[in-house]
PDB file of C-alpha atoms in Angstrom:
ATOM      1  CA  UNK Y1356     -17.093 -37.540 -69.744  1.00 42.00           C
ATOM      2  CA  UNK Y1357     -20.339 -35.737 -68.770  1.00 47.00           C
ATOM      3  CA  UNK Y1358     -18.487 -32.477 -68.233  1.00 52.00           C
ATOM      4  CA  UNK Y1359     -16.606 -32.648 -71.522  1.00 57.00           C
ATOM      5  CA  UNK Y1360     -19.820 -33.542 -73.348  1.00 38.00           C
ATOM      6  CA  UNK Y1361     -21.613 -30.543 -71.858  1.00 56.00           C
ATOM      7  CA  UNK Y1362     -18.744 -28.246 -72.734  1.00 51.00           C
ATOM      8  CA  UNK Y1363     -18.832 -29.524 -76.310  1.00 49.00           C
ATOM      9  CA  UNK Y1364     -22.545 -28.682 -76.501  1.00 46.00           C
ATOM     10  CA  UNK Y1365     -21.774 -25.182 -75.259  1.00 51.00           C
ATOM     11  CA  UNK Y1366     -19.131 -24.795 -77.960  1.00 52.00           C
ATOM     12  CA  UNK Y1367     -21.672 -25.661 -80.635  1.00 43.00           C
ATOM     13  CA  UNK Y1368     -23.904 -22.883 -79.303  1.00 46.00           C
ATOM     14  CA  UNK Y1369     -20.987 -20.477 -79.233  1.00 46.00           C
ATOM     15  CA  UNK Y1370     -20.087 -21.364 -82.790  1.00 47.00           C
ATOM     16  CA  UNK Y1371     -23.556 -20.432 -83.927  1.00 39.00           C
ATOM     17  CA  UNK Y1372     -23.242 -17.048 -82.250  1.00 39.00           C
ATOM     18  CA  UNK Y1373     -19.956 -16.365 -83.997  1.00 41.00           C
ATOM     19  CA  UNK Y1374     -21.632 -16.448 -87.401  1.00 37.00           C
ATOM     20  CA  UNK Y1375     -23.861 -13.561 -86.303  1.00 34.00           C
ATOM     21  CA  UNK Y1376     -21.718 -11.672 -83.814  1.00 32.00           C
ATOM     22  CA  UNK Y1377     -18.001 -12.183 -84.519  1.00 37.00           C
ATOM     23  CA  UNK Y1378     -16.129 -10.545 -81.646  1.00 36.00           C
ATOM     24  CA  UNK Y1379     -12.941  -8.534 -81.686  1.00 34.00           C
ATOM     25  CA  UNK Y1380      -9.816 -10.639 -81.552  1.00 40.00           C
ATOM     26  CA  UNK Y1381     -11.325 -13.739 -83.138  1.00 44.00           C
ATOM     27  CA  UNK Y1382     -10.381 -15.052 -86.532  1.00 47.00           C
ATOM     28  CA  UNK Y1383     -12.867 -13.992 -89.168  1.00 49.00           C
ATOM     29  CA  UNK Y1384     -12.266 -17.022 -91.371  1.00 67.00           C
ATOM     30  CA  UNK Y1385     -10.972 -20.567 -91.291  1.00 92.00           C
ATOM     31  CA  UNK Y1386      -7.270 -21.144 -90.725  1.00 96.00           C
ATOM     32  CA  UNK Y1387      -5.789 -24.101 -92.544  1.00 95.00           C
ATOM     33  CA  UNK Y1388      -2.596 -25.645 -93.864  1.00 96.00           C
ATOM     34  CA  UNK Y1389      -0.808 -23.182 -96.113  1.00 95.00           C
ATOM     35  CA  UNK Y1390      -2.063 -19.999 -94.432  1.00 96.00           C
ATOM     36  CA  UNK Y1391       0.464 -17.429 -93.206  1.00 96.00           C
ATOM     37  CA  UNK Y1392      -0.677 -14.493 -91.099  1.00 95.00           C
ATOM     38  CA  UNK Y1393      -0.818 -13.001 -87.594  1.00 95.00           C
ATOM     39  CA  UNK Y1394      -3.874 -15.082 -86.683  1.00 95.00           C
ATOM     40  CA  UNK Y1395      -1.919 -18.268 -87.337  1.00 96.00           C
ATOM     41  CA  UNK Y1396       0.844 -17.003 -85.050  1.00 96.00           C
ATOM     42  CA  UNK Y1397      -1.650 -16.403 -82.235  1.00 94.00           C
ATOM     43  CA  UNK Y1398      -3.110 -19.859 -82.778  1.00 96.00           C
ATOM     44  CA  UNK Y1399       0.350 -21.390 -82.564  1.00 97.00           C
ATOM     45  CA  UNK Y1400       1.073 -19.549 -79.310  1.00 94.00           C
ATOM     46  CA  UNK Y1401      -2.054 -21.069 -77.775  1.00 93.00           C
ATOM     47  CA  UNK Y1402      -1.172 -24.546 -79.010  1.00 95.00           C
ATOM     48  CA  UNK Y1403       2.344 -24.169 -77.589  1.00 95.00           C
ATOM     49  CA  UNK Y1404       0.970 -23.124 -74.181  1.00 92.00           C
ATOM     50  CA  UNK Y1405      -1.305 -26.167 -74.192  1.00 93.00           C
ATOM     51  CA  UNK Y1406       1.589 -28.487 -75.077  1.00 93.00           C
ATOM     52  CA  UNK Y1407       0.221 -29.438 -78.483  1.00 96.00           C
ATOM     53  CA  UNK Y1408       2.938 -27.733 -80.527  1.00 96.00           C
ATOM     54  CA  UNK Y1409       6.642 -28.080 -79.849  1.00 94.00           C
ATOM     55  CA  UNK Y1410       8.048 -25.409 -82.122  1.00 93.00           C
ATOM     56  CA  UNK Y1411       8.221 -21.637 -82.478  1.00 94.00           C
ATOM     57  CA  UNK Y1412       5.194 -19.555 -83.427  1.00 96.00           C
ATOM     58  CA  UNK Y1413       6.157 -18.733 -87.013  1.00 96.00           C
ATOM     59  CA  UNK Y1414       2.819 -17.562 -88.368  1.00 97.00           C
ATOM     60  CA  UNK Y1415       2.881 -20.282 -91.034  1.00 97.00           C
ATOM     61  CA  UNK Y1416       0.229 -23.022 -90.841  1.00 98.00           C
ATOM     62  CA  UNK Y1417       2.225 -26.083 -91.878  1.00 97.00           C
ATOM     63  CA  UNK Y1418       1.963 -29.846 -91.215  1.00 97.00           C
ATOM     64  CA  UNK Y1419       3.103 -29.526 -87.578  1.00 97.00           C
ATOM     65  CA  UNK Y1420       0.421 -26.961 -86.808  1.00 97.00           C
ATOM     66  CA  UNK Y1421      -2.202 -29.020 -88.611  1.00 97.00           C
ATOM     67  CA  UNK Y1422      -1.292 -32.101 -86.573  1.00 98.00           C
ATOM     68  CA  UNK Y1423      -1.346 -30.090 -83.358  1.00 97.00           C
ATOM     69  CA  UNK Y1424      -4.844 -28.874 -84.206  1.00 98.00           C
ATOM     70  CA  UNK Y1425      -5.930 -32.433 -84.977  1.00 97.00           C
ATOM     71  CA  UNK Y1426      -4.645 -33.627 -81.596  1.00 96.00           C
ATOM     72  CA  UNK Y1427      -6.424 -30.782 -79.824  1.00 96.00           C
ATOM     73  CA  UNK Y1428      -9.671 -31.499 -81.650  1.00 96.00           C
ATOM     74  CA  UNK Y1429      -9.440 -35.198 -80.819  1.00 94.00           C
ATOM     75  CA  UNK Y1430      -8.861 -34.550 -77.109  1.00 92.00           C
ATOM     76  CA  UNK Y1431     -11.835 -32.170 -76.882  1.00 91.00           C
ATOM     77  CA  UNK Y1432     -14.373 -34.139 -78.938  1.00 91.00           C
ATOM     78  CA  UNK Y1433     -14.378 -31.753 -81.901  1.00 95.00           C
ATOM     79  CA  UNK Y1434     -14.463 -32.710 -85.566  1.00 95.00           C
ATOM     80  CA  UNK Y1435     -10.907 -33.806 -86.342  1.00 96.00           C
ATOM     81  CA  UNK Y1436      -9.975 -32.147 -89.616  1.00 96.00           C
ATOM     82  CA  UNK Y1437      -6.852 -30.131 -88.785  1.00 97.00           C
ATOM     83  CA  UNK Y1438      -8.676 -26.938 -89.777  1.00 96.00           C
ATOM     84  CA  UNK Y1439      -9.121 -24.199 -87.190  1.00 96.00           C
ATOM     85  CA  UNK Y1440     -12.711 -23.192 -87.737  1.00 95.00           C
ATOM     86  CA  UNK Y1441     -15.314 -21.540 -85.550  1.00 94.00           C
ATOM     87  CA  UNK Y1442     -15.734 -24.369 -83.020  1.00 95.00           C
ATOM     88  CA  UNK Y1443     -11.988 -24.830 -82.539  1.00 96.00           C
ATOM     89  CA  UNK Y1444     -11.396 -21.092 -82.192  1.00 94.00           C
ATOM     90  CA  UNK Y1445     -14.265 -20.830 -79.712  1.00 94.00           C
ATOM     91  CA  UNK Y1446     -12.936 -23.560 -77.461  1.00 95.00           C
ATOM     92  CA  UNK Y1447      -9.409 -22.139 -77.557  1.00 95.00           C
ATOM     93  CA  UNK Y1448     -10.788 -18.774 -76.487  1.00 94.00           C
ATOM     94  CA  UNK Y1449     -12.763 -20.408 -73.668  1.00 95.00           C
ATOM     95  CA  UNK Y1450      -9.576 -22.088 -72.480  1.00 95.00           C
ATOM     96  CA  UNK Y1451      -7.739 -18.769 -72.637  1.00 95.00           C
ATOM     97  CA  UNK Y1452     -10.407 -17.060 -70.508  1.00 96.00           C
ATOM     98  CA  UNK Y1453     -10.261 -19.789 -67.890  1.00 97.00           C
ATOM     99  CA  UNK Y1454      -6.443 -19.736 -67.877  1.00 96.00           C
ATOM    100  CA  UNK Y1455      -6.661 -16.027 -67.049  1.00 96.00           C
ATOM    101  CA  UNK Y1456      -8.889 -16.870 -64.088  1.00 97.00           C
ATOM    102  CA  UNK Y1457      -6.512 -19.579 -62.881  1.00 97.00           C
ATOM    103  CA  UNK Y1458      -3.479 -17.348 -63.222  1.00 97.00           C
ATOM    104  CA  UNK Y1459      -5.184 -14.369 -61.606  1.00 95.00           C
ATOM    105  CA  UNK Y1460      -6.633 -16.341 -58.711  1.00 94.00           C
ATOM    106  CA  UNK Y1461      -4.182 -19.176 -58.050  1.00 95.00           C
ATOM    107  CA  UNK Y1462      -0.786 -18.652 -59.680  1.00 94.00           C
ATOM    108  CA  UNK Y1463       0.918 -19.033 -56.294  1.00 91.00           C
ATOM    109  CA  UNK Y1464      -0.705 -22.418 -55.675  1.00 95.00           C
ATOM    110  CA  UNK Y1465       0.603 -25.878 -56.528  1.00 96.00           C
ATOM    111  CA  UNK Y1466      -0.535 -27.410 -59.812  1.00 97.00           C
ATOM    112  CA  UNK Y1467      -3.273 -29.454 -58.126  1.00 97.00           C
ATOM    113  CA  UNK Y1468      -4.679 -26.298 -56.595  1.00 97.00           C
ATOM    114  CA  UNK Y1469      -4.717 -24.546 -59.952  1.00 97.00           C
ATOM    115  CA  UNK Y1470      -6.535 -27.462 -61.567  1.00 98.00           C
ATOM    116  CA  UNK Y1471      -9.052 -27.340 -58.727  1.00 97.00           C
ATOM    117  CA  UNK Y1472      -9.764 -23.641 -59.323  1.00 97.00           C
ATOM    118  CA  UNK Y1473     -10.350 -24.315 -63.018  1.00 97.00           C
ATOM    119  CA  UNK Y1474     -12.609 -27.234 -62.105  1.00 97.00           C
ATOM    120  CA  UNK Y1475     -14.734 -25.030 -59.831  1.00 97.00           C
ATOM    121  CA  UNK Y1476     -15.479 -22.712 -62.752  1.00 97.00           C
ATOM    122  CA  UNK Y1477     -16.486 -25.676 -64.933  1.00 97.00           C
ATOM    123  CA  UNK Y1478     -18.566 -27.122 -62.091  1.00 97.00           C
ATOM    124  CA  UNK Y1479     -20.479 -23.855 -61.968  1.00 97.00           C
ATOM    125  CA  UNK Y1480     -21.279 -24.122 -65.682  1.00 96.00           C
ATOM    126  CA  UNK Y1481     -22.816 -27.526 -64.938  1.00 96.00           C
ATOM    127  CA  UNK Y1482     -24.785 -26.261 -61.925  1.00 96.00           C
ATOM    128  CA  UNK Y1483     -28.313 -24.823 -62.090  1.00 95.00           C
ATOM    129  CA  UNK Y1484     -27.205 -22.249 -59.506  1.00 95.00           C
ATOM    130  CA  UNK Y1485     -24.941 -20.429 -61.972  1.00 96.00           C
ATOM    131  CA  UNK Y1486     -24.929 -19.185 -65.582  1.00 96.00           C
ATOM    132  CA  UNK Y1487     -24.814 -21.977 -68.169  1.00 94.00           C
ATOM    133  CA  UNK Y1488     -21.814 -20.621 -70.092  1.00 95.00           C
ATOM    134  CA  UNK Y1489     -18.220 -20.166 -69.014  1.00 95.00           C
ATOM    135  CA  UNK Y1490     -18.277 -16.485 -69.951  1.00 94.00           C
ATOM    136  CA  UNK Y1491     -21.412 -16.046 -67.858  1.00 95.00           C
ATOM    137  CA  UNK Y1492     -19.744 -17.734 -64.895  1.00 96.00           C
ATOM    138  CA  UNK Y1493     -16.528 -15.727 -65.206  1.00 96.00           C
ATOM    139  CA  UNK Y1494     -18.199 -12.339 -65.559  1.00 95.00           C
ATOM    140  CA  UNK Y1495     -20.936 -12.939 -62.993  1.00 94.00           C
ATOM    141  CA  UNK Y1496     -20.861 -10.075 -60.510  1.00 91.00           C
ATOM    142  CA  UNK Y1497     -18.444 -10.651 -57.622  1.00 87.00           C
ATOM    143  CA  UNK Y1498     -17.764 -14.215 -58.743  1.00 90.00           C
ATOM    144  CA  UNK Y1499     -13.987 -13.933 -59.099  1.00 91.00           C
ATOM    145  CA  UNK Y1500     -11.777 -11.390 -57.364  1.00 89.00           C
ATOM    146  CA  UNK Y1501      -9.328 -11.399 -60.278  1.00 92.00           C
ATOM    147  CA  UNK Y1502     -11.942 -10.027 -62.667  1.00 93.00           C
ATOM    148  CA  UNK Y1503     -12.550  -7.039 -60.414  1.00 88.00           C
ATOM    149  CA  UNK Y1504      -9.031  -6.199 -59.280  1.00 89.00           C
ATOM    150  CA  UNK Y1505      -7.398  -6.379 -62.720  1.00 91.00           C
ATOM    151  CA  UNK Y1506      -5.434  -9.602 -62.303  1.00 93.00           C
ATOM    152  CA  UNK Y1507      -7.672 -11.209 -64.920  1.00 94.00           C
ATOM    153  CA  UNK Y1508      -5.906  -9.017 -67.476  1.00 94.00           C
ATOM    154  CA  UNK Y1509      -2.508 -10.586 -66.766  1.00 94.00           C
ATOM    155  CA  UNK Y1510      -1.060 -13.016 -69.318  1.00 93.00           C
ATOM    156  CA  UNK Y1511      -1.407 -16.635 -68.120  1.00 95.00           C
ATOM    157  CA  UNK Y1512       1.689 -18.816 -67.950  1.00 94.00           C
ATOM    158  CA  UNK Y1513       2.045 -22.349 -69.301  1.00 92.00           C
ATOM    159  CA  UNK Y1514       1.124 -23.880 -65.932  1.00 95.00           C
ATOM    160  CA  UNK Y1515      -2.240 -22.101 -65.916  1.00 96.00           C
ATOM    161  CA  UNK Y1516      -2.990 -23.410 -69.406  1.00 94.00           C
ATOM    162  CA  UNK Y1517      -2.008 -26.938 -68.398  1.00 93.00           C
ATOM    163  CA  UNK Y1518      -4.238 -26.729 -65.327  1.00 96.00           C
ATOM    164  CA  UNK Y1519      -7.182 -25.697 -67.494  1.00 96.00           C
ATOM    165  CA  UNK Y1520      -6.486 -28.517 -69.918  1.00 94.00           C
ATOM    166  CA  UNK Y1521      -6.569 -31.022 -67.064  1.00 95.00           C
ATOM    167  CA  UNK Y1522      -9.842 -29.619 -65.768  1.00 96.00           C
ATOM    168  CA  UNK Y1523     -11.477 -29.777 -69.192  1.00 94.00           C
ATOM    169  CA  UNK Y1524     -10.400 -33.414 -69.454  1.00 91.00           C
ATOM    170  CA  UNK Y1525     -12.351 -34.160 -66.263  1.00 94.00           C
ATOM    171  CA  UNK Y1526      -9.669 -33.944 -63.574  1.00 96.00           C
ATOM    172  CA  UNK Y1527     -11.370 -32.349 -60.553  1.00 97.00           C
ATOM    173  CA  UNK Y1528      -9.275 -32.191 -57.368  1.00 97.00           C
ATOM    174  CA  UNK Y1529     -12.016 -30.005 -55.844  1.00 96.00           C
ATOM    175  CA  UNK Y1530     -14.335 -33.036 -55.810  1.00 95.00           C
ATOM    176  CA  UNK Y1531     -17.224 -31.143 -57.345  1.00 96.00           C
ATOM    177  CA  UNK Y1532     -16.902 -27.947 -55.317  1.00 96.00           C
ATOM    178  CA  UNK Y1533     -18.702 -24.790 -56.431  1.00 96.00           C
ATOM    179  CA  UNK Y1534     -16.743 -22.346 -54.280  1.00 94.00           C
ATOM    180  CA  UNK Y1535     -13.218 -21.763 -53.038  1.00 91.00           C
ATOM    181  CA  UNK Y1536     -11.669 -19.172 -50.772  1.00 89.00           C
ATOM    182  CA  UNK Y1537      -8.645 -18.509 -48.614  1.00 87.00           C
ATOM    183  CA  UNK Y1538      -9.868 -18.812 -44.996  1.00 84.00           C
ATOM    184  CA  UNK Y1539      -6.872 -16.863 -43.722  1.00 82.00           C
ATOM    185  CA  UNK Y1540      -7.579 -13.680 -45.657  1.00 81.00           C
ATOM    186  CA  UNK Y1541     -11.224 -13.830 -46.772  1.00 80.00           C
ATOM    187  CA  UNK Y1542     -13.382 -11.010 -45.407  1.00 77.00           C
ATOM    188  CA  UNK Y1543     -16.692 -12.448 -46.628  1.00 80.00           C
ATOM    189  CA  UNK Y1544     -18.829 -13.771 -43.794  1.00 84.00           C
ATOM    190  CA  UNK Y1545     -21.162 -15.433 -46.303  1.00 85.00           C
ATOM    191  CA  UNK Y1546     -18.483 -17.565 -47.936  1.00 84.00           C
ATOM    192  CA  UNK Y1547     -17.460 -18.823 -44.505  1.00 80.00           C
ATOM    193  CA  UNK Y1548     -20.933 -20.337 -44.102  1.00 87.00           C
ATOM    194  CA  UNK Y1549     -20.298 -22.726 -46.999  1.00 89.00           C
ATOM    195  CA  UNK Y1550     -19.566 -26.372 -46.208  1.00 89.00           C
ATOM    196  CA  UNK Y1551     -15.849 -26.978 -46.707  1.00 89.00           C
ATOM    197  CA  UNK Y1552     -15.174 -30.247 -48.510  1.00 90.00           C
ATOM    198  CA  UNK Y1553     -11.366 -30.132 -48.507  1.00 94.00           C
ATOM    199  CA  UNK Y1554      -8.345 -27.849 -48.546  1.00 95.00           C
ATOM    200  CA  UNK Y1555      -5.668 -27.691 -51.222  1.00 96.00           C
ATOM    201  CA  UNK Y1556      -2.820 -25.328 -50.473  1.00 94.00           C
ATOM    202  CA  UNK Y1557      -4.200 -21.988 -49.290  1.00 93.00           C
ATOM    203  CA  UNK Y1558      -7.695 -22.569 -50.646  1.00 93.00           C
ATOM    204  CA  UNK Y1559     -10.690 -24.208 -49.022  1.00 91.00           C
ATOM    205  CA  UNK Y1560     -13.099 -25.793 -51.508  1.00 93.00           C
ATOM    206  CA  UNK Y1561     -16.729 -25.751 -50.508  1.00 93.00           C
ATOM    207  CA  UNK Y1562     -20.368 -26.218 -51.500  1.00 94.00           C
TER     208      UNK Y1562
END
């Protein structure tokens, strides 16, 4: 629960920033039951990927979408009101960023390995050795190969989203690791000096 609590605190900080610096691609207003627009359709696509909505993305915010939002908010310790406001949008965008990392870095791995990669990113947010926000961790120089070689720009699949969801809920197959790498192809001598805790699929997880 410590990790989820810390993430929730980060979302509150992000929400405050959104009032001053709304970024491109984010909803500029609340989305609620009765709304019909492209932003609702994008919201529905994210809820479908996360297994909260079992219907097509219609662009209409009806009772099913409202309930899906409520379930999402409940699982992630947000205010449960069925309204997609700043905090809910912020967390969904965080999840999307991390899903892009998982897909770019570990889409060929088993589900456990993908959850572990997501968990490493969240572990870094918790660590004093790394930036205190997920965006800071993801965009830290040379932190993730996918960010630099363009794979971060690929569209995540449903498995990547599910792996991120599991990691946010506290599932950490990496056992608290801060690093991972493929020993068979890694060219970094420094990463090979890290203490390997365990291996999952092709990745070694280390501290």
